[in-house]
Short mmCIF file of C-alpha atoms in Angstrom, two decimals:
data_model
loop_
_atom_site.label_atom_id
_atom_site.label_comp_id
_atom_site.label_asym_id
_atom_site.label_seq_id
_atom_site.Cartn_x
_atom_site.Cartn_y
_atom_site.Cartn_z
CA UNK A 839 0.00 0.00 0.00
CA UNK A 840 1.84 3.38 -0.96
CA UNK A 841 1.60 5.91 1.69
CA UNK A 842 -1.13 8.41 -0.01
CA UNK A 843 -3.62 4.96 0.31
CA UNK A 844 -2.44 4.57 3.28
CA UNK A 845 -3.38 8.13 4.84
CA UNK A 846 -6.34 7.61 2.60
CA UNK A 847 -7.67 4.60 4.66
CA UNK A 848 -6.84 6.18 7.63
CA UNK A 849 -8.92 9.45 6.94
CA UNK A 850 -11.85 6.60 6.03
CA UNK A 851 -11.49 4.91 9.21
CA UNK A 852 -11.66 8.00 11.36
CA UNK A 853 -14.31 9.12 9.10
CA UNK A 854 -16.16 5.54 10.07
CA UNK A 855 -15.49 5.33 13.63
CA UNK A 856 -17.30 8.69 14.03
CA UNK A 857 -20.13 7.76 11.74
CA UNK A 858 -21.43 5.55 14.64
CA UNK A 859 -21.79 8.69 16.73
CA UNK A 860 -24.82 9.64 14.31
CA UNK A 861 -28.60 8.82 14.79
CA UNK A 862 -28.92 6.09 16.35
CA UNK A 863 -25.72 6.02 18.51
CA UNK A 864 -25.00 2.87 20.01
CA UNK A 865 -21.87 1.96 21.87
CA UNK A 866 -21.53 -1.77 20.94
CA UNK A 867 -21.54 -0.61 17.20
CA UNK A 868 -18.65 1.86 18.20
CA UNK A 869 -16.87 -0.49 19.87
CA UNK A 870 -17.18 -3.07 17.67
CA UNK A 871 -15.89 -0.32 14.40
CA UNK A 872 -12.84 0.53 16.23
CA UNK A 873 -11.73 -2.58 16.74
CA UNK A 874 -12.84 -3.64 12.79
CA UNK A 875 -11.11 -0.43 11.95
CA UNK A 876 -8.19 -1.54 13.49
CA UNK A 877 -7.98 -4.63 11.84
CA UNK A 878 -8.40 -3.54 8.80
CA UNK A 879 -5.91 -1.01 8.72
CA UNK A 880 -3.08 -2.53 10.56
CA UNK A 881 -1.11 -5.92 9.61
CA UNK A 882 -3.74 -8.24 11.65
CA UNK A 883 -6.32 -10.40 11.17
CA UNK A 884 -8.41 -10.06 14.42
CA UNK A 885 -9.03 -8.18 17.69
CA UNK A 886 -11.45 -7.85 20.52
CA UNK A 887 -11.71 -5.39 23.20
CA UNK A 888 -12.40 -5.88 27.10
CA UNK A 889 -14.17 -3.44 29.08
CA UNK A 890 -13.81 -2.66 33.17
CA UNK A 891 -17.12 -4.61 33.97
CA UNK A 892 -17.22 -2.31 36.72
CA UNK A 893 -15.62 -4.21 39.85
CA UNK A 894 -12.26 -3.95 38.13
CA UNK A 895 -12.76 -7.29 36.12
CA UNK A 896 -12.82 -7.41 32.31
CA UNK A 897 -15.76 -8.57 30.18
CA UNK A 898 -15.90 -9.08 26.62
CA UNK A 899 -17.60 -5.94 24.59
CA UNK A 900 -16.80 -6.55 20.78
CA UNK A 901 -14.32 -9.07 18.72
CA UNK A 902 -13.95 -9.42 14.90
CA UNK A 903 -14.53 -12.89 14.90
CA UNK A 904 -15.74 -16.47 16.76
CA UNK A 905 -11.76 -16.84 16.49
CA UNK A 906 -11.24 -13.50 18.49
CA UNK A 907 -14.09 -13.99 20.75
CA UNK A 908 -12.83 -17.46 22.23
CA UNK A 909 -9.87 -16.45 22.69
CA UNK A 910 -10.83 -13.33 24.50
CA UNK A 911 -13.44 -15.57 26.85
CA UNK A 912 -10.44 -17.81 27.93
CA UNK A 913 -8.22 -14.75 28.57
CA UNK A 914 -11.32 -12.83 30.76
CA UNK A 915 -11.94 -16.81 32.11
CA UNK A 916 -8.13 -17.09 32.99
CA UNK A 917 -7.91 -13.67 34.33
CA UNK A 918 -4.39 -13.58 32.77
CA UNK A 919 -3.06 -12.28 29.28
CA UNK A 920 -1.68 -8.98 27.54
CA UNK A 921 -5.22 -7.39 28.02
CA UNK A 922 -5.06 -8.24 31.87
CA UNK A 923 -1.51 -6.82 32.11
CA UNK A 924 -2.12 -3.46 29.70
CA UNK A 925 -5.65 -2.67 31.58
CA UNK A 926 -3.48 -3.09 34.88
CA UNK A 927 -0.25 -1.45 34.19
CA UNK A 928 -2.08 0.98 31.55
CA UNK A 929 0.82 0.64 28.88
CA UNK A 930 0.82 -1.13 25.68
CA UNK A 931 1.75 -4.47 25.53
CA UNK A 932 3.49 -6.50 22.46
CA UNK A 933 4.64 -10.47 21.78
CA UNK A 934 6.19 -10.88 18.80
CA UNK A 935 6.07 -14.63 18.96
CA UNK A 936 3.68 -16.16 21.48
CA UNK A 937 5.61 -19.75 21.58
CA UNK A 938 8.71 -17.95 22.75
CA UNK A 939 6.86 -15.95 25.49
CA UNK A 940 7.74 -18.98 28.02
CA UNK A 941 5.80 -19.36 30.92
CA UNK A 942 3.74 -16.33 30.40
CA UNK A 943 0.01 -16.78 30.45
CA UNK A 944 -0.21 -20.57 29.44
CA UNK A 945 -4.51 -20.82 28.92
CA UNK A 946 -4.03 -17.49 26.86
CA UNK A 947 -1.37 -18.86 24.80
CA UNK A 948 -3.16 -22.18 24.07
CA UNK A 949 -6.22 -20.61 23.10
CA UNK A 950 -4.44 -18.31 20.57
CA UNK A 951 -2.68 -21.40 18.96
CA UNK A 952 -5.60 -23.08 18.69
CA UNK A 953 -7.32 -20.67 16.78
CA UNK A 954 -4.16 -19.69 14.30
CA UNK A 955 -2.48 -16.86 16.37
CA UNK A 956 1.30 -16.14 16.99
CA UNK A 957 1.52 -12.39 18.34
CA UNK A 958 -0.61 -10.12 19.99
CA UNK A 959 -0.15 -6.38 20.46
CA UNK A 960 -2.76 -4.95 23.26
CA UNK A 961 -3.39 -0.99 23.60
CA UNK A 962 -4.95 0.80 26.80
CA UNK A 963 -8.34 2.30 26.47
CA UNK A 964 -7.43 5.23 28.84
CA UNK A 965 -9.29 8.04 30.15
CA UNK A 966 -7.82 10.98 31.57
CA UNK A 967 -5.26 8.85 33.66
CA UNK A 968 -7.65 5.69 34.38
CA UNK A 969 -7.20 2.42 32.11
CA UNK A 970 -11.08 1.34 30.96
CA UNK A 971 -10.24 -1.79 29.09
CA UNK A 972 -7.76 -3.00 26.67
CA UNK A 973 -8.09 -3.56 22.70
CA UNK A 974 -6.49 -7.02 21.85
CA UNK A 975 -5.12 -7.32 18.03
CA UNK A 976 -4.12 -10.81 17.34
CA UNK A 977 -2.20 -11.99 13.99
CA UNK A 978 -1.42 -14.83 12.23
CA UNK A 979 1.89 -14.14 11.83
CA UNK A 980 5.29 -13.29 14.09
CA UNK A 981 6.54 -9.75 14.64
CA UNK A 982 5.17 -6.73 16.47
CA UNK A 983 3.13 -2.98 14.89
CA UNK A 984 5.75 -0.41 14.15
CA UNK A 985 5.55 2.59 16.12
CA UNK A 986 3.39 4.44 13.72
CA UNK A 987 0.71 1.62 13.73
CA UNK A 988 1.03 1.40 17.43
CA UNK A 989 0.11 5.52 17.65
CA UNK A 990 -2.62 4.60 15.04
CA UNK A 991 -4.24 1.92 17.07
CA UNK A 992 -4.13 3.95 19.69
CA UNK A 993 -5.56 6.85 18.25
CA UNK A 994 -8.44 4.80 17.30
CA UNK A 995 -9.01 3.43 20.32
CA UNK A 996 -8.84 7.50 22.20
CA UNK A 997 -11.33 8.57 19.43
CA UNK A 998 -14.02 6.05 20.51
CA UNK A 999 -13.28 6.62 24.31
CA UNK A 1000 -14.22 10.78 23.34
CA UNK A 1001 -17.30 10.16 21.08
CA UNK A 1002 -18.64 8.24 24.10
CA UNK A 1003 -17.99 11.66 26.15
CA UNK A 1004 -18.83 13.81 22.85
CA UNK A 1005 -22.27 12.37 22.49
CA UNK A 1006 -24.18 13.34 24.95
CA UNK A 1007 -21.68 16.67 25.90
CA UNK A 1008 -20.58 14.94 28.88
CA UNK A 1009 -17.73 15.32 30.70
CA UNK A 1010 -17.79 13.40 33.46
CA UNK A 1011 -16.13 10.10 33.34
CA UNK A 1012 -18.52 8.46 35.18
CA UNK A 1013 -21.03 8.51 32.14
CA UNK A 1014 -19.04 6.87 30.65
CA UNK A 1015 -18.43 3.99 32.94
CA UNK A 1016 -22.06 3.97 32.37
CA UNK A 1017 -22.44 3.83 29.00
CA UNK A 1018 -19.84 0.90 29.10
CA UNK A 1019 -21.92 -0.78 31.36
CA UNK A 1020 -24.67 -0.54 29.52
CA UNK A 1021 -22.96 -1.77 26.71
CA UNK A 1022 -22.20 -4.90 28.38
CA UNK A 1023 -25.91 -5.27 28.79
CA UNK A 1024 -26.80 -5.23 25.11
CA UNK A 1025 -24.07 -7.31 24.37
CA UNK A 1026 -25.88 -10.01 26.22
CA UNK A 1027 -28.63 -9.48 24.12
CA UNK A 1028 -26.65 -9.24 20.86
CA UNK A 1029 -25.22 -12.60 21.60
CA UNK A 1030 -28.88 -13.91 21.82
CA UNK A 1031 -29.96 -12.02 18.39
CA UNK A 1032 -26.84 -13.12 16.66
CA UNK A 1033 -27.79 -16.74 18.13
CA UNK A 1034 -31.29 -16.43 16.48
CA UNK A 1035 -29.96 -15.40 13.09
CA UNK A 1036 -27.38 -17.81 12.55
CA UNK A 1037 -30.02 -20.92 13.56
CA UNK A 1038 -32.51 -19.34 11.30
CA UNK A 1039 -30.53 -17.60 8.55
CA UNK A 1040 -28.36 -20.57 8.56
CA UNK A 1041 -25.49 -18.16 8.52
CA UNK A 1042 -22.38 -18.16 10.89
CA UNK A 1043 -22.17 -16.11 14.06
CA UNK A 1044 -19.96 -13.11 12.14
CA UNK A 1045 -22.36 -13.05 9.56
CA UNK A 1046 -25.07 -12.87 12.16
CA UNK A 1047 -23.87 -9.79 13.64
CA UNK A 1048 -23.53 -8.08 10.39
CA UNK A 1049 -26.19 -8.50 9.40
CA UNK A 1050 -28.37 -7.08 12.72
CA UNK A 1051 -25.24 -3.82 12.45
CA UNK A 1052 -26.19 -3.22 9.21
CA UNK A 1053 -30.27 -3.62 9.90
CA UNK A 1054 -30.18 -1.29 12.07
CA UNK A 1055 -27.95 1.45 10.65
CA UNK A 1056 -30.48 1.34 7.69
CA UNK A 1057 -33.40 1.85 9.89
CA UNK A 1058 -31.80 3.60 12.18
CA UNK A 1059 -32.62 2.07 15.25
CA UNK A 1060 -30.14 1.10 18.37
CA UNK A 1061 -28.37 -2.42 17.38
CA UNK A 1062 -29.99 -3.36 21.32
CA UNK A 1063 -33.42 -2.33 19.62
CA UNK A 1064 -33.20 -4.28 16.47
CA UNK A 1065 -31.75 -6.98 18.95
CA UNK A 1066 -34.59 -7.07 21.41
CA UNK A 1067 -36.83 -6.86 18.88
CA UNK A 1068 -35.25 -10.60 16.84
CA UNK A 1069 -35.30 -12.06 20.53
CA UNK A 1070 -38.89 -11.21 21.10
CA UNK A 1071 -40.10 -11.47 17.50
CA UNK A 1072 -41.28 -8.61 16.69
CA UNK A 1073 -38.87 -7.92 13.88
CA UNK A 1074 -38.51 -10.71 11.64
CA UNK A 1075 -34.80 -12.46 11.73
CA UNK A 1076 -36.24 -12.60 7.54
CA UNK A 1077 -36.58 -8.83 7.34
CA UNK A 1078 -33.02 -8.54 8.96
CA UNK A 1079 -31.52 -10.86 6.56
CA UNK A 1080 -33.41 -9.23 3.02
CA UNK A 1081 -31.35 -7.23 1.03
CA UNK A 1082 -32.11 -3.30 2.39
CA UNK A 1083 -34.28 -2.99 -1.07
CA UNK A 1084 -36.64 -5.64 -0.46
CA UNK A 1085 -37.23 -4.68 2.85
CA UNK A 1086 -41.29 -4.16 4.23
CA UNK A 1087 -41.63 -0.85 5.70
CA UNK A 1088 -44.21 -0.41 8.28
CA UNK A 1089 -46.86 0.69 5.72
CA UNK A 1090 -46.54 -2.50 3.71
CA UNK A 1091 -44.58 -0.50 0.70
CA UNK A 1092 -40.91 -2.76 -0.24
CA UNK A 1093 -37.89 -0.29 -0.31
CA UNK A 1094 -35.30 1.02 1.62
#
């Protein structure tokens, strides 16, 4: 990629990530773009992101894949791993080769084998001072981010932390312990949409969750709305799954 694509992307990304701020602002669908973002623009292939549950214990907010996820569930299960250290020491952490990181958080290191990965870079979601969760980016491949994709990810991940405050003009940080705790709410309900889907769409569980992001960016509801509302029925796991052209509207009429 040649460096005016490059800054192009970027610019796109940024340009993304605040795009969630819009309408129907939803937290999980912020969450969730940075850490896509992040994987898209950096030399990856998937990341998740663990949130201060509160009682200074980590819980799993967004991931890029089933891959991600699992691994993310036995780091949060283990209570041990680079997002565990970075949310705790509040610095970046990087393994260039997970098989060479000896002794070093053996269920973590198992689970990212098992699913493909060999390094891991994690990056503090800080505000003002205090560490709210850690992004995990996990690759396929050994080596570490360069410094400039390091500041990148990191950018990313300060962006998402201020829209949270932008949003609602707030500036008090504990709205925004809040609003992440919230979010851990509807991701318990996203789970269950995303679970409905993928039995009835017979599509996988990443495909499920597209699928509800993109229903309800299109009629711009919450993606907890639209997920409620495929739990309880009253919008049609079909309707999510059409094509946004041969949607129903509420009057009956087929469009967008």
């Amino acid at each position: 990629m040649n460096e005016a694509s490059r800054e192009q992307r970027i610019n796109e990304a940024f340009v993304r990530v605040a795009d969630t701020l819009m309408d129907s602002y939803d937290v999980v669908d912020l969450l969730s773009s940075l850490v896509t973002e992040c994987v898209d623009l950096l030399d990856v292939q998937a990341g998740g992101l663990l949130i201060d549950g509160g009682d200074g214990n980590l819980e799993l907010i967004a991931s890029t894949s089933e891959e991600a996820e699992f691994v993310e569930i036995m780091q949060v299960a283990a209570g041990a791993g680079p997002c565990v250290d970075c949310f705790t020491t509040g610095l970046p952490i990087s393994v260039s080769d997970l098989e060479l990181s000896g002794d070093r958080w053996p269920e973590f290191r198992r689970a990212a084998a098992d699913r493909g990965f060999r390094s891991v870079h994690a990056t503090p979601m800080r505000l003002r001072g205090r560490v709210i969760g850690a992004m995990n980016l996990l690759s396929t491949s050994v080596g570490t981010l360069d410094e400039r994709d390091e500041r990148l990810a990191q950018a990313l991940a300060d962006v998402a932390i201020l829209g949270i405050l932008q949003e609602r003009s707030q500036r008090d940080p504990r709205f925004v312990a809040e609003q992440l705790h919230l979010a851990l709410d509807s991701r318990v309900m996203v789970e269950q949409a995303k679970g409905v889907l993928a039995h009835t769409q017979n599509v996988s569980m990443d495909e499920a969750f597209n699928l509800l992001r993109a229903f309800a960016r299109s009629s711009t509801q919450s993606l907890r709305v639209v997920a409620e509302g495929v739990v309880d029925r009253s919008i049609s796991a079909d309707d999510v799954a059409a094509p946004a052209s041969t949607r129903v509207s509420g009057d009956g009429v087929s469009g967008p």
